[in-house]
Short mmCIF file of C-alpha atoms and ligand atoms in Angstrom, two decimals:
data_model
loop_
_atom_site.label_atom_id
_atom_site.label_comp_id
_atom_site.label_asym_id
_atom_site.label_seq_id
_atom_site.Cartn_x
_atom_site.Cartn_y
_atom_site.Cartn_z
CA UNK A 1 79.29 170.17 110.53
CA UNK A 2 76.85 171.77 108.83
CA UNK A 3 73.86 173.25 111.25
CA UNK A 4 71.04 173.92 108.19
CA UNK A 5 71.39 169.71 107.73
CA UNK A 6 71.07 168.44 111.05
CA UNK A 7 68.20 167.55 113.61
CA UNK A 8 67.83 169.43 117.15
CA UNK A 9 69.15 165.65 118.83
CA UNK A 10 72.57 165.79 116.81
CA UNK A 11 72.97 169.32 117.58
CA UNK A 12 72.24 169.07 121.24
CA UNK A 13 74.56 165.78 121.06
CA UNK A 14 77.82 168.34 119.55
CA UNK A 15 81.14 169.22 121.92
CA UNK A 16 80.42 172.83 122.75
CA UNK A 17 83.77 173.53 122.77
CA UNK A 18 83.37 173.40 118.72
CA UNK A 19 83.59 176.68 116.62
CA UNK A 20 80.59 178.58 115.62
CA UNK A 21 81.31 179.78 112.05
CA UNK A 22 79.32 182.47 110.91
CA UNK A 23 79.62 183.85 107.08
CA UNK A 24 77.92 186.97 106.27
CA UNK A 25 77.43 188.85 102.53
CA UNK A 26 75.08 191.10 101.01
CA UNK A 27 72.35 191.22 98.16
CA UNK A 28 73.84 193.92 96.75
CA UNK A 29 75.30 195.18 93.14
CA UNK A 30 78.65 193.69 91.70
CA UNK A 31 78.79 195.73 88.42
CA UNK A 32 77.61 194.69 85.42
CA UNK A 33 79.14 191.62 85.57
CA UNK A 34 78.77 189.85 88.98
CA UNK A 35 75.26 188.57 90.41
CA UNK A 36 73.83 190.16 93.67
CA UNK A 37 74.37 187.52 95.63
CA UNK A 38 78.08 187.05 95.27
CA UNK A 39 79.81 188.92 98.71
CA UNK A 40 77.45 185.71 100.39
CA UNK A 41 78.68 183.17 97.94
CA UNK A 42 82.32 183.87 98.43
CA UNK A 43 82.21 183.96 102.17
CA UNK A 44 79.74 180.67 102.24
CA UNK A 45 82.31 179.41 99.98
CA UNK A 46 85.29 179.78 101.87
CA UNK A 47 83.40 178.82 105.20
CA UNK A 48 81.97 175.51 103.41
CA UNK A 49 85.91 174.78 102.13
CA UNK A 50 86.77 175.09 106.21
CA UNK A 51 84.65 172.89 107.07
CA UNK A 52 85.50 170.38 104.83
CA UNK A 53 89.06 170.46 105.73
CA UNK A 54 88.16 170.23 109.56
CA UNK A 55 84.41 169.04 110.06
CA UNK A 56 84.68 168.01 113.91
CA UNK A 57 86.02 171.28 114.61
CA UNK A 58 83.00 173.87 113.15
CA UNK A 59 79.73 174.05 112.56
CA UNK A 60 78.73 176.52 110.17
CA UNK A 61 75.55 178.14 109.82
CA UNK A 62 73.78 179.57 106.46
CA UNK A 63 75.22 182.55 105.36
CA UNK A 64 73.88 185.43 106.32
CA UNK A 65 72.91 187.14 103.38
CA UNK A 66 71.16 190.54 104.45
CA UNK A 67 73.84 192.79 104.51
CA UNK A 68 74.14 197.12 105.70
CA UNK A 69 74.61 197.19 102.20
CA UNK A 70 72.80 201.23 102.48
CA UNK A 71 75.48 202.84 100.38
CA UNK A 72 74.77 200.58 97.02
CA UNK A 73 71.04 201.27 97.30
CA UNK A 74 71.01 203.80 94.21
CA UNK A 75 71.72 200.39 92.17
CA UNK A 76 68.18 198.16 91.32
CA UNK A 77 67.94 194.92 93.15
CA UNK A 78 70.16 195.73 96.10
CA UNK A 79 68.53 194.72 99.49
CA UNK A 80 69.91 196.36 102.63
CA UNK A 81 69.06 196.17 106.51
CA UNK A 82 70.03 199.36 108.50
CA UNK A 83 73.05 199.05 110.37
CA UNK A 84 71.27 198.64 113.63
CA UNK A 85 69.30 196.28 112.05
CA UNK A 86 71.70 194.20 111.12
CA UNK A 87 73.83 194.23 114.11
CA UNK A 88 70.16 192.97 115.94
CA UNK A 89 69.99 189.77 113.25
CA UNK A 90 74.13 188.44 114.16
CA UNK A 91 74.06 189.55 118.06
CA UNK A 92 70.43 187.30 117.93
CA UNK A 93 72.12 184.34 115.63
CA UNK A 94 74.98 184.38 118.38
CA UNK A 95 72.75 184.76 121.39
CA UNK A 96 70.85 182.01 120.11
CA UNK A 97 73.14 179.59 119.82
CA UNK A 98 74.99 180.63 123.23
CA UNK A 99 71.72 180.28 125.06
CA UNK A 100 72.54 176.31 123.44
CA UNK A 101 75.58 176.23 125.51
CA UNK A 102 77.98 176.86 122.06
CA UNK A 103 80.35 179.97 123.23
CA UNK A 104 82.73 180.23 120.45
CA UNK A 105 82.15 182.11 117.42
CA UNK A 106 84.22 183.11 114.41
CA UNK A 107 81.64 185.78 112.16
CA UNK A 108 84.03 185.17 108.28
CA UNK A 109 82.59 188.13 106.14
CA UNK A 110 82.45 188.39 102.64
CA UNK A 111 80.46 192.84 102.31
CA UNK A 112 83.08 195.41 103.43
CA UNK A 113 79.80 197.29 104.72
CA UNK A 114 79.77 194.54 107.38
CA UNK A 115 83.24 194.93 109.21
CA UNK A 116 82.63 198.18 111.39
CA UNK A 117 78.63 196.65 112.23
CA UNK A 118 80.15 193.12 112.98
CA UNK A 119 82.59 194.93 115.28
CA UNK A 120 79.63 197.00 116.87
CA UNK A 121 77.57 194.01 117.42
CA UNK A 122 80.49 191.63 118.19
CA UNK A 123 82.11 194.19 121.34
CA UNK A 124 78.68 194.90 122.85
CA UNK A 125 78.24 191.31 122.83
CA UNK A 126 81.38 190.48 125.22
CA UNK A 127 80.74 193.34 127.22
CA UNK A 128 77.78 191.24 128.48
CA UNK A 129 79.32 187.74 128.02
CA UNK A 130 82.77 187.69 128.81
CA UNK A 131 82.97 184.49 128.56
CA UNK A 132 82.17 184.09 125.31
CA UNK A 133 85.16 184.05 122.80
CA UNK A 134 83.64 186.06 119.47
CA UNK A 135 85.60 187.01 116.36
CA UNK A 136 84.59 188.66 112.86
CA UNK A 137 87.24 188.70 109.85
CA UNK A 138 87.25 189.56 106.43
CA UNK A 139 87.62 186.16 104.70
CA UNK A 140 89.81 188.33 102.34
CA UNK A 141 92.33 189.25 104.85
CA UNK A 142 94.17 186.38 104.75
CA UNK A 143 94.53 186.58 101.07
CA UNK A 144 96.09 189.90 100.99
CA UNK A 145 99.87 188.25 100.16
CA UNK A 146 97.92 186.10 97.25
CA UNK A 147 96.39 189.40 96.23
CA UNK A 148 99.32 191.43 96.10
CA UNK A 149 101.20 188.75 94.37
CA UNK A 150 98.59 187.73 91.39
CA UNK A 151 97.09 190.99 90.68
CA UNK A 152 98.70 192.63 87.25
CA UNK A 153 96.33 196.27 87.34
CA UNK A 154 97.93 198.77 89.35
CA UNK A 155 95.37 197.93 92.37
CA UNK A 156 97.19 195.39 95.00
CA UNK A 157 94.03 195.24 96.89
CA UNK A 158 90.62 193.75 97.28
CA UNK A 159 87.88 196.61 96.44
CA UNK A 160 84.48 195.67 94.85
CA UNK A 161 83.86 193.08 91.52
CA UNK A 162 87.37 194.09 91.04
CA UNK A 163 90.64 191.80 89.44
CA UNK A 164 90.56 189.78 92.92
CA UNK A 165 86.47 189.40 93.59
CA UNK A 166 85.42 188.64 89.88
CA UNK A 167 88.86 186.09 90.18
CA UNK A 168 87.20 184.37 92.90
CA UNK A 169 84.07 184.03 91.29
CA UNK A 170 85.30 182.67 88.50
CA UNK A 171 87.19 180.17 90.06
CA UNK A 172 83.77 179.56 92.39
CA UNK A 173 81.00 180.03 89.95
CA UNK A 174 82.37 180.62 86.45
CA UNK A 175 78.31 180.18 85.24
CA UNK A 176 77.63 183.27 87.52
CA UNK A 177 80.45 185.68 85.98
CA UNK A 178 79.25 187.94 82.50
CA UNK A 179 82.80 187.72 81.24
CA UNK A 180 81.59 189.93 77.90
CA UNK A 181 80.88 192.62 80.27
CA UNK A 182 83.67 192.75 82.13
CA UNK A 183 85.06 196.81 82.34
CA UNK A 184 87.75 198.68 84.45
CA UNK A 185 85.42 201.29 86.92
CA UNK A 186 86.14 203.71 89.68
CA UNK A 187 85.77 207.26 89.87
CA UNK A 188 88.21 209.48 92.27
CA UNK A 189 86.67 212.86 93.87
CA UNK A 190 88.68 215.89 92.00
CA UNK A 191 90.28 217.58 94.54
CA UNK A 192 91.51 214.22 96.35
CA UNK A 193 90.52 213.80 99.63
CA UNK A 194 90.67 210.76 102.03
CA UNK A 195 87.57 211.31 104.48
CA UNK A 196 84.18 211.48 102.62
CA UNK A 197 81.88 209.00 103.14
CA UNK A 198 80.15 208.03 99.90
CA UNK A 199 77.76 206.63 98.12
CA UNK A 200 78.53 203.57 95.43
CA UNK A 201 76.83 205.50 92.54
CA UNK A 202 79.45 208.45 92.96
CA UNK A 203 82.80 206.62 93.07
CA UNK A 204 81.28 204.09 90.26
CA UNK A 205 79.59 203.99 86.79
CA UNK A 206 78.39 200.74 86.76
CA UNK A 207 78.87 199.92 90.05
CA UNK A 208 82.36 198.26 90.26
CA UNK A 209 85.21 199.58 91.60
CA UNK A 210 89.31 197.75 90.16
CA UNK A 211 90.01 196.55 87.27
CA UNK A 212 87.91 193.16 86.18
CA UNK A 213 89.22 192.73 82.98
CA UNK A 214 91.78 191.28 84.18
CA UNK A 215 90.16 188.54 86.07
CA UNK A 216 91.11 185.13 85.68
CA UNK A 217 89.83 181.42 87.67
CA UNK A 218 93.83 180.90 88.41
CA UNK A 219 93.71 183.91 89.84
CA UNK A 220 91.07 183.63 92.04
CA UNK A 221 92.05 179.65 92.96
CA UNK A 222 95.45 181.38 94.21
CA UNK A 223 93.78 183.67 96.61
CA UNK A 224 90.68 181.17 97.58
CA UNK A 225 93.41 178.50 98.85
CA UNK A 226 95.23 181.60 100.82
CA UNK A 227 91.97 182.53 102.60
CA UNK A 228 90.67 179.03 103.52
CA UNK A 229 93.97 178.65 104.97
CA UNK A 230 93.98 181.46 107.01
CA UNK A 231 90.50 180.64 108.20
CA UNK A 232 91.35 176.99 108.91
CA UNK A 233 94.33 178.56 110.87
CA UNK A 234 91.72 180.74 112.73
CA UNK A 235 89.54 178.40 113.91
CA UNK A 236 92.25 175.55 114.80
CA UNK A 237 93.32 178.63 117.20
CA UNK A 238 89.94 179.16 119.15
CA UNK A 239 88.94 175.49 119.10
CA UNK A 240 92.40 174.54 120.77
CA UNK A 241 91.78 177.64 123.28
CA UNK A 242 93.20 180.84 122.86
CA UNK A 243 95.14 182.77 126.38
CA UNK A 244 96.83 185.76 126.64
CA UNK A 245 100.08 185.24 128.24
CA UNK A 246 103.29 187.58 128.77
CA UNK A 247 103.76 191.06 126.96
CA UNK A 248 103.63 191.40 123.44
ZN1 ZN B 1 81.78 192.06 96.98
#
């Protein structure tokens, strides 16, 4: 179900025992050849494919598309909240629709900037609700085999308007993707060093950060079907009502 399209009655009339899902992106630069708005687009895209494959079980909301996006800010157009900031917006999108009875929630993100706020917002949260059952992934995680497997460039990963995000806009959006400017980006700090928090403009060019030329809409159909599945698999789990039992 789809909470944007329906009336206060038919959400007051839902099971509360049905999932909460909650995409969130950014308005931030993709390169040269990706639009702003794509981190949101992807995650609303996989969220919207989960709940066509198991309507009575979710209700989505709009994706939420102001990201801590503070580290692509040297590129035009980017929009960012701080990271308090946006830890305030999901912890009041959750404790809005708690205060509606609704206690399970499943945050599917789309802006690597989000992960470590979502976390923030997501622990303080069920340090005052206990009861609630909360949980924030990566949409991307559960395409990690997919990526690994269809990627050619040397990257096996997910990084930014790279071989597997310009894929899955292309097998998405294909009207949103510049294919003629598609380029290979990513700088490397000279000595190497594994620590330094950054800003985009010094480990990019143009922005991106893999190798996009070697996109393709297979590609990215490969890994889209991998992470809807792993999301559908997700939210079967905390609708049917997860316990902790024995020892690991
Ligand atoms: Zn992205």
């Amino acid at each position: 179900m789809i909470l944007a399209d329906m009336t206060w009655k038919e959400v007051e009339a839902l099971d509360r025992n049905t999932v909460v899902l909650i995409p969130t992106g950014s308005l931030e630069q993709h390169g040269a050849h990706l639009p702003l708005l794509t981190d949101t687009l992807l995650a609303t895209g996989v969220a919207s494919a989960v709940e066509q494959r198991i309507p009575s079980k979710v209700l989505m909301t709009p994706g939420v598309w102001l990201g801590a996006s503070g580290h692509h800010l040297n590129f035009a157009g980017t929009c960012s909240a701080s990271v308090a900031g946006y830890c305030e917006a999901i912890t009041a999108i959750i404790e809005s629709l708690a205060r509606h009875r609704f206690h399970r929630f499943l945050v599917v993100n789309g802006h690597g900037g989000n992960n470590s706020p979502n976390d923030v917002a997501l622990r303080a949260l069920k340090e005052k609700n206990s009861n609630l059952t909360l949980g924030h992934v990566g949409y991307y995680v559960y395409g990690e085999k997919a990526i690994a497997e269809v990627m050619e460039g040397p990257d096996k990963g997910i990084q930014h308007a790279c071989e597997a995000e310009t894929s899955l806009m292309m097998h998405l959006h294909p009207d949103k993707v510049r294919t003629s400017l598609l380029r290979n980006d990513g700088l490397r700090t000279d000595p190497p060093t594994k620590s330094l928090v950054k800003m985009w403009d010094e480990v990019s060019e143009e922005g991106s950060l893999g190798y996009a030329t070697l996109a393709s809409a297979s590609k990215g159909k490969t890994i889209f079907e991998a992470c809807v599945a792993g999301v559908v698999g997700e939210v079967e789990a905390i609708h049917q009502g997860v316990v902790y039992v024995g020892i690991f």
